[in-house]
Short mmCIF file of C-alpha atoms in Angstrom, two decimals:
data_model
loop_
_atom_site.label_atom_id
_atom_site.label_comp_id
_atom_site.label_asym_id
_atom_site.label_seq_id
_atom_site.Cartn_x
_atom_site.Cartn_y
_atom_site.Cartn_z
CA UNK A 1 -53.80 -91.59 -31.03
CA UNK A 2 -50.28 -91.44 -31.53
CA UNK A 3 -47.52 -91.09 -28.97
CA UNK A 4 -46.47 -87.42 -30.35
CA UNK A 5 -50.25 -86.11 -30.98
CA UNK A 6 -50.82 -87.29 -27.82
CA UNK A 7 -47.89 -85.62 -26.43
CA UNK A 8 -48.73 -82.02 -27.72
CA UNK A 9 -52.07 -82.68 -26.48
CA UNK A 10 -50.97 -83.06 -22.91
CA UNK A 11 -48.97 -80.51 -23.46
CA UNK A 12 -51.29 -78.21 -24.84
CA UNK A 13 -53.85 -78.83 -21.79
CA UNK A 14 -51.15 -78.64 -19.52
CA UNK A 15 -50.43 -74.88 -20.69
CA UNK A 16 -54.32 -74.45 -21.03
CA UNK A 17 -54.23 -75.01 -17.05
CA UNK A 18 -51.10 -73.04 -16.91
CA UNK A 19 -53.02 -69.72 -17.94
CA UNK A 20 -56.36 -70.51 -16.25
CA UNK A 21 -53.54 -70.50 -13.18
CA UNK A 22 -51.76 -67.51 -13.88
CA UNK A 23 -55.10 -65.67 -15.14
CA UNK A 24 -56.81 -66.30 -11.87
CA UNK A 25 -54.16 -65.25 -10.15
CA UNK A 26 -54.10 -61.67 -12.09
CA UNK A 27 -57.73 -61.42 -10.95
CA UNK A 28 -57.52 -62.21 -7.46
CA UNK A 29 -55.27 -60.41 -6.17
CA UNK A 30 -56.49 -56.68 -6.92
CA UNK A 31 -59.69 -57.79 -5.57
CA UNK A 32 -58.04 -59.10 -2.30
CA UNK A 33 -56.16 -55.49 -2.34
CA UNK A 34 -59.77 -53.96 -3.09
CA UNK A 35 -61.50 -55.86 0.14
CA UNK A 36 -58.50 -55.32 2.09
CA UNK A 37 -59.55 -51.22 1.56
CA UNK A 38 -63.21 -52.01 2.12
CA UNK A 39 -63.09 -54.10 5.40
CA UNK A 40 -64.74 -51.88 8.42
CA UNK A 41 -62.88 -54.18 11.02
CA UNK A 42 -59.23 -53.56 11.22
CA UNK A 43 -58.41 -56.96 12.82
CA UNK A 44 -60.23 -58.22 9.60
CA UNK A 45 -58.36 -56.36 7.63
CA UNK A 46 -55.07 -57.37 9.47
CA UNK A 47 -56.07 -61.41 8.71
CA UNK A 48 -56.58 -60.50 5.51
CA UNK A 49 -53.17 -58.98 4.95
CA UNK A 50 -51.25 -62.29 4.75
CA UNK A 51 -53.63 -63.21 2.05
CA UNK A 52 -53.16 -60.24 0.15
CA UNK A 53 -49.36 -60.64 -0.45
CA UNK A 54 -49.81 -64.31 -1.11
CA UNK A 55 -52.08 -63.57 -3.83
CA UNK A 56 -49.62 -60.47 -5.06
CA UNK A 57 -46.78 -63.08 -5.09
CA UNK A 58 -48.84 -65.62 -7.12
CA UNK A 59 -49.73 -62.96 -9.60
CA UNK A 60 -46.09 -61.80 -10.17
CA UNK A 61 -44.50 -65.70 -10.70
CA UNK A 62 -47.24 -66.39 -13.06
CA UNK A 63 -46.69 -63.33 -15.01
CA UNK A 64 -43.01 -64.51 -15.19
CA UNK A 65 -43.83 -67.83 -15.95
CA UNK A 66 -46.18 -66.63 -19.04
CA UNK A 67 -43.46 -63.90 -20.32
CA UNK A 68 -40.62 -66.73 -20.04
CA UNK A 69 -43.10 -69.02 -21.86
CA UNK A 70 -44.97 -66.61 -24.56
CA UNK A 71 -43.40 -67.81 -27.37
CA UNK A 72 -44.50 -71.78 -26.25
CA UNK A 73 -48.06 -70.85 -25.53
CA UNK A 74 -49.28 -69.01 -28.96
CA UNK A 75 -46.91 -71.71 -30.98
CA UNK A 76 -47.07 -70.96 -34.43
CA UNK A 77 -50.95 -69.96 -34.69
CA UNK A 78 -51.05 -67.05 -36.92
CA UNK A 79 -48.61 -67.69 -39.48
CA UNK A 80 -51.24 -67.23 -41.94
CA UNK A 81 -52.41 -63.60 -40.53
CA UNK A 82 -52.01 -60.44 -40.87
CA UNK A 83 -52.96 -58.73 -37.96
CA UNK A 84 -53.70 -54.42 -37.44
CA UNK A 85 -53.54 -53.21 -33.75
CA UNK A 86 -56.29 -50.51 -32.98
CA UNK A 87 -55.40 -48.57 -29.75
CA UNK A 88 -58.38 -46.87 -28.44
CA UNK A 89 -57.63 -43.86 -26.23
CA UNK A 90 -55.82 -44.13 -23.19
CA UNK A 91 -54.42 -47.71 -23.94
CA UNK A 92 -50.87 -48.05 -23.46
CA UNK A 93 -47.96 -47.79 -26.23
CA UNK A 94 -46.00 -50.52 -23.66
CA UNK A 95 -48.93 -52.72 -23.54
CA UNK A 96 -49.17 -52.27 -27.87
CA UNK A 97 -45.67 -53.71 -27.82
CA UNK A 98 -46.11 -56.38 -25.69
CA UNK A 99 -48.99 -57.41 -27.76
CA UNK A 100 -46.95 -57.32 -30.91
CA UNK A 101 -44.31 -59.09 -29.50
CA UNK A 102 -46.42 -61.92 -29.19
CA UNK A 103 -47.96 -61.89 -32.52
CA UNK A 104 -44.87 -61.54 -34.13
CA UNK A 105 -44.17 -64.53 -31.86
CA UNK A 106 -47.35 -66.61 -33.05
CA UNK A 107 -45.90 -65.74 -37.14
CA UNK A 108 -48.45 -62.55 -37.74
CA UNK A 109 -47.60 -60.86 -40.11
CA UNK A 110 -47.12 -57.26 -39.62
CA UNK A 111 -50.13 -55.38 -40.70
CA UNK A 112 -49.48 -51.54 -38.99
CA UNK A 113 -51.34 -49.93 -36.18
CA UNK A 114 -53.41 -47.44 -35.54
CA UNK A 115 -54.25 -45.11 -32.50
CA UNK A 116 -57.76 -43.70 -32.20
CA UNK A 117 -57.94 -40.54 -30.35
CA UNK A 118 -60.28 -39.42 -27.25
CA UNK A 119 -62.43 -37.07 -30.20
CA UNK A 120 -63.50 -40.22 -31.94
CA UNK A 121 -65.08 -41.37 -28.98
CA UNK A 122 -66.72 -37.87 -28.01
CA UNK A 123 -69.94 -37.14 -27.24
CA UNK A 124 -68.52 -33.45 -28.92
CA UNK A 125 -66.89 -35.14 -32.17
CA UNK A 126 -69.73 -37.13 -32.95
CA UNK A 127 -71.47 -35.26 -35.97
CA UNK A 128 -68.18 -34.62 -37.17
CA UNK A 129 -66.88 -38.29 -37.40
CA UNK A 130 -70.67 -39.09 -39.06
CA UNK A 131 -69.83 -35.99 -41.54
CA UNK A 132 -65.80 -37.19 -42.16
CA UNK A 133 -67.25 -40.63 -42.97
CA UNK A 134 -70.25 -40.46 -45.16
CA UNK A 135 -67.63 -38.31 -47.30
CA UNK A 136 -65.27 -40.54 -47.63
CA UNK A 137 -66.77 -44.07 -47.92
CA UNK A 138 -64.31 -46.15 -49.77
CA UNK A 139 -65.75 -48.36 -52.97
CA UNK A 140 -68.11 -51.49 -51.89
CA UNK A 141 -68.62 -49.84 -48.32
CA UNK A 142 -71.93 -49.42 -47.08
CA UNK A 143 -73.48 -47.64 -43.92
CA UNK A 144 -76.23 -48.95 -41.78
CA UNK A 145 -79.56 -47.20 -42.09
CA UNK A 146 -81.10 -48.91 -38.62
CA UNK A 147 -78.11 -48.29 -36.49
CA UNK A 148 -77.21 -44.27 -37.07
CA UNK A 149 -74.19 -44.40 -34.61
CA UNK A 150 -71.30 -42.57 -35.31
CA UNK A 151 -68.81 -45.20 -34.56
CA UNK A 152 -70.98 -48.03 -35.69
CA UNK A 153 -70.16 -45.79 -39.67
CA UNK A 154 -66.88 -45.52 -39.14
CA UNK A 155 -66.27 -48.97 -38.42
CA UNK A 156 -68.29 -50.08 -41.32
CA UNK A 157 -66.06 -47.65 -43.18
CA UNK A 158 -62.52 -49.00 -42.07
CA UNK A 159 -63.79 -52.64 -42.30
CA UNK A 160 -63.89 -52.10 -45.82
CA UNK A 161 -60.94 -50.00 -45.73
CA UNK A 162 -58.59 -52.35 -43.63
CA UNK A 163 -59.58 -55.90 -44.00
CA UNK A 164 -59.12 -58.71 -46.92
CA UNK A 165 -61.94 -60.65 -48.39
CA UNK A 166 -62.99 -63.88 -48.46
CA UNK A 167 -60.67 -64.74 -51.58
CA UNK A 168 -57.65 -63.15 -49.64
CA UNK A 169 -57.62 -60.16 -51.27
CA UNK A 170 -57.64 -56.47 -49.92
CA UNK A 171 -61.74 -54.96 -49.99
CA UNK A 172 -60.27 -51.62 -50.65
CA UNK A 173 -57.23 -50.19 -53.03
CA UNK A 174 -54.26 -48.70 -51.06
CA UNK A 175 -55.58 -45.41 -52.59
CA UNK A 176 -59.27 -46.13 -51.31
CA UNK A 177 -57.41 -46.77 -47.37
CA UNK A 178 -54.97 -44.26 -47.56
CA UNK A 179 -57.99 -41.33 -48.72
CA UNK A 180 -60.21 -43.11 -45.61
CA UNK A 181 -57.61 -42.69 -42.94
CA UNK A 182 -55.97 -39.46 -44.21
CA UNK A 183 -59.67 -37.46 -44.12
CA UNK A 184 -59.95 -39.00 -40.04
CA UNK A 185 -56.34 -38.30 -39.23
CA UNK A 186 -56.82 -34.57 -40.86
CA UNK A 187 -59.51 -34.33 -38.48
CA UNK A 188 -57.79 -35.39 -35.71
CA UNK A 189 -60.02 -39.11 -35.12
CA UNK A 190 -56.48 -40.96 -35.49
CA UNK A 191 -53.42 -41.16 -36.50
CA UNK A 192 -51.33 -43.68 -38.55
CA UNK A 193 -48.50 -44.85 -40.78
CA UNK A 194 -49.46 -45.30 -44.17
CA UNK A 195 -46.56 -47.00 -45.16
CA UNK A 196 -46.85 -49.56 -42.27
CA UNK A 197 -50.11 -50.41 -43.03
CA UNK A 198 -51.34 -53.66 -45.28
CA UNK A 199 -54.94 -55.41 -45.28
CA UNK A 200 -55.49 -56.95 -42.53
CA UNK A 201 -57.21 -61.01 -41.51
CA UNK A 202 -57.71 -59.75 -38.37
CA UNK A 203 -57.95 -56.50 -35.98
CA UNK A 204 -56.56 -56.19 -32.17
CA UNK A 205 -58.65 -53.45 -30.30
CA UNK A 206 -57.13 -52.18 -27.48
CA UNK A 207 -58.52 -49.99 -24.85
CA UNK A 208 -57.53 -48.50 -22.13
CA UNK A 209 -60.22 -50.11 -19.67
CA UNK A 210 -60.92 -46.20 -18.19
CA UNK A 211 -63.58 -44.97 -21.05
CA UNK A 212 -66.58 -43.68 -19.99
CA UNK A 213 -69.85 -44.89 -20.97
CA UNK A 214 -70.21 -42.89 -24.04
CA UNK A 215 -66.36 -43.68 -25.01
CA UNK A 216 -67.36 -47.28 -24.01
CA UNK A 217 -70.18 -47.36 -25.91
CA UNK A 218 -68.90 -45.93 -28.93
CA UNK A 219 -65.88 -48.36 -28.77
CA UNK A 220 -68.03 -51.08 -28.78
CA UNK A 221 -70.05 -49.98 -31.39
CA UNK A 222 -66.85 -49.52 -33.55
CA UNK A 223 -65.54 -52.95 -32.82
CA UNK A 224 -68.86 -54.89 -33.55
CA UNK A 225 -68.88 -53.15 -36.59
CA UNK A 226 -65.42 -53.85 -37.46
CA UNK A 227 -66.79 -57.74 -37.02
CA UNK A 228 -69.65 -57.67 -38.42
CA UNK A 229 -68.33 -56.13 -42.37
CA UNK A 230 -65.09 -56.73 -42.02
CA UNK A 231 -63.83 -60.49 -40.20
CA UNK A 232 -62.28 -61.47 -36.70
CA UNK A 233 -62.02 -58.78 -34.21
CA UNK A 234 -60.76 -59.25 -30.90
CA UNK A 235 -60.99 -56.29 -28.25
CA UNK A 236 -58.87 -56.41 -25.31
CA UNK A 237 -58.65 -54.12 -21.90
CA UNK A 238 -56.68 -54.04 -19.00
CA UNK A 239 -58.41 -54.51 -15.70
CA UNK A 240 -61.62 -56.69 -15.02
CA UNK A 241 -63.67 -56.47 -18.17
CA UNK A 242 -65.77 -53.72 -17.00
CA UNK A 243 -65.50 -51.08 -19.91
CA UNK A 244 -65.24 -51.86 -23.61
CA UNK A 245 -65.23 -55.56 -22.73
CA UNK A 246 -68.53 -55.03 -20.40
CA UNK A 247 -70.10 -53.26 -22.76
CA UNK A 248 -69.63 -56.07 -25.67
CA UNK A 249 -71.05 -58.67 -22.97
CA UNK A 250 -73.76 -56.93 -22.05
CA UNK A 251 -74.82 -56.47 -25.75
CA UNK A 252 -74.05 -60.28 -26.37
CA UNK A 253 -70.72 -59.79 -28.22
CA UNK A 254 -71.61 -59.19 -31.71
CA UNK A 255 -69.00 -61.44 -32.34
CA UNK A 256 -66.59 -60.02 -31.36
CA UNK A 257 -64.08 -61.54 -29.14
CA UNK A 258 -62.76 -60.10 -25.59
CA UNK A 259 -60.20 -60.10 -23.76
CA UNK A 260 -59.58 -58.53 -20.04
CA UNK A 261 -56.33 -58.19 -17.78
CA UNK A 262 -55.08 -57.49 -21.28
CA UNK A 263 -51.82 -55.69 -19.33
CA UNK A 264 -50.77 -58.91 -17.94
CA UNK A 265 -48.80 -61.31 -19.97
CA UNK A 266 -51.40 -63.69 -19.34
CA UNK A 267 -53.67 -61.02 -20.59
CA UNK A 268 -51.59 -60.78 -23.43
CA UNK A 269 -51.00 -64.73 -24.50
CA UNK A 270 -54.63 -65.06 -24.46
CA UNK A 271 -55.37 -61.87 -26.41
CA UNK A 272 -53.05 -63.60 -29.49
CA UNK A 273 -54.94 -67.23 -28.99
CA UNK A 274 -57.90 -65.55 -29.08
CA UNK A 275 -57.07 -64.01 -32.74
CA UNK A 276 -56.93 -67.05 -33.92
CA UNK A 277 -60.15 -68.32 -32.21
CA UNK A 278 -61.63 -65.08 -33.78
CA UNK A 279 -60.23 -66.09 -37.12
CA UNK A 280 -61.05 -69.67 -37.15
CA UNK A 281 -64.82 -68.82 -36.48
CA UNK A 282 -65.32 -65.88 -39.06
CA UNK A 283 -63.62 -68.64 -41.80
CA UNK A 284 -66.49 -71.09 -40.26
CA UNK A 285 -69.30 -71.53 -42.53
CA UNK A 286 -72.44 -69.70 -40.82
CA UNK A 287 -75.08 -72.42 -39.84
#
């Protein structure tokens, strides 16, 4: 091995243990603040205090260190990609920023974003979403006949609609998208700027970690079909992983990648590295 390779090695693992630091931190310390709540003894509570604000002090310098460092830790890793956001209800327009920042840090290209509302993940807008998208299935798109889920047909829809192909290439004309997400947005599923909007390698779902189990459900259903007809998805939440992200585990993933304490800039960083993860194993020939 060479003296540089070896050098961006080190330094890669270096940064590896960097996040795993910073990431752990994140976690720790709103569980500390969470037993802190929960003790019955006060004196217990009182020795735990210390603790608490040590953790909380950890978690803030590594999210400084990580911000300071962004650009450093997702390199150049996606200059080949165009990447769509996907905001699921309730995530944060801040957080959507943050996230882009980084991409555009990482050499993404631009590919538009898209914000889902709460009725595409209702319980109530359910037949409705079904009705919008067996009406308006773009060329080459097909819907499951096992799986009958609303969201599970619209993201077989919009994977068509929004991602390239194989040969690079968009699935769907800009006319075919534009008819796709102008029927939703007219019936008030989501909302978008056409003339942001390109074909997309890859799609960044994020949530807003507070869905319900239906909402969570349907999310998840959306995403691994996203994955599974269109290429790399990655969804990301703030918090511990125990919505959209839980949901996705408990199914197995569907190969879809996740992401939690996605409102951290560790959160963030490994969101990006995971896009390219996510790409790198949908361009993997399948075993």
């Amino acid at each position: 091995m060479s003296g540089g390779r070896g050098g961006l090695v080190v330094a890669g693992l270096a940064w590896g243990a960097a996040l795993g630091v910073a990431l752990g931190a994140l976690v720790m310390a709103p569980a500390m603040q969470d037993a802190q709540g929960t003790t019955a003894e006060a004196p217990a509570a009182e020795d735990l205090a210390p603790r608490v604000e040590e953790a909380e002090a950890q978690a803030a310098a590594a999210n400084e260190l990580v911000a300071a460092e962004s650009g450093a830790l997702v390199g150049e890793s996606l200059n080949d990609a165009a990447v769509l956001i996907v905001r699921g209800p309730g995530s944060g327009a801040e957080e959507a920023t943050r996230v882009r920042e980084v991409l555009d840090q990482a050499g993404a290209d631009n590919a538009g974003e898209i914000e889902l509302t709460e009725k595409f993940v209702s319980r109530e807008g359910a037949d409705e979403l079904s009705s919008v998208v067996a009406n308006t299935l773009p060329a080459g798109a097909q819907l499951s006949v096992e799986d009958l889920s609303p969201a599970t047909h619209a993201g077989e829809s919009l994977a068509t609609a929004l991602f390239v192909g194989a040969d690079g290439a968009p699935l769907a004309t800009p006319e075919d998208r534009d008819f796709v997400l102008s029927a939703l947005a007219d019936a008030d599923f989501l909302s978008y700027n056409s003339a942001d909007l390109m074909a997309a390698d890859a799609v960044l779902l994020l949530t807003g970690g507070a869905e319900g189990s239906f909402a969570a459900g349907a999310l998840a259903d959306f995403a691994a079909a996203l994955e599974a007809r269109g290429g790399a998805v990655v969804a990301a939440e703030p918090g511990p992983g125990d919505g959209v992200v839980g949901e996705l585990h408990a199914r197995g993933g569907h190969g879809v990648k996740t992401q939690n304490v996605a409102d951290s800039e560790a959160g963030v960083v490994l969101s990006v590295r995971a896009v390219r993860e996510a790409l790198d194993e949908s361009a993997a020939p399948a075993e």
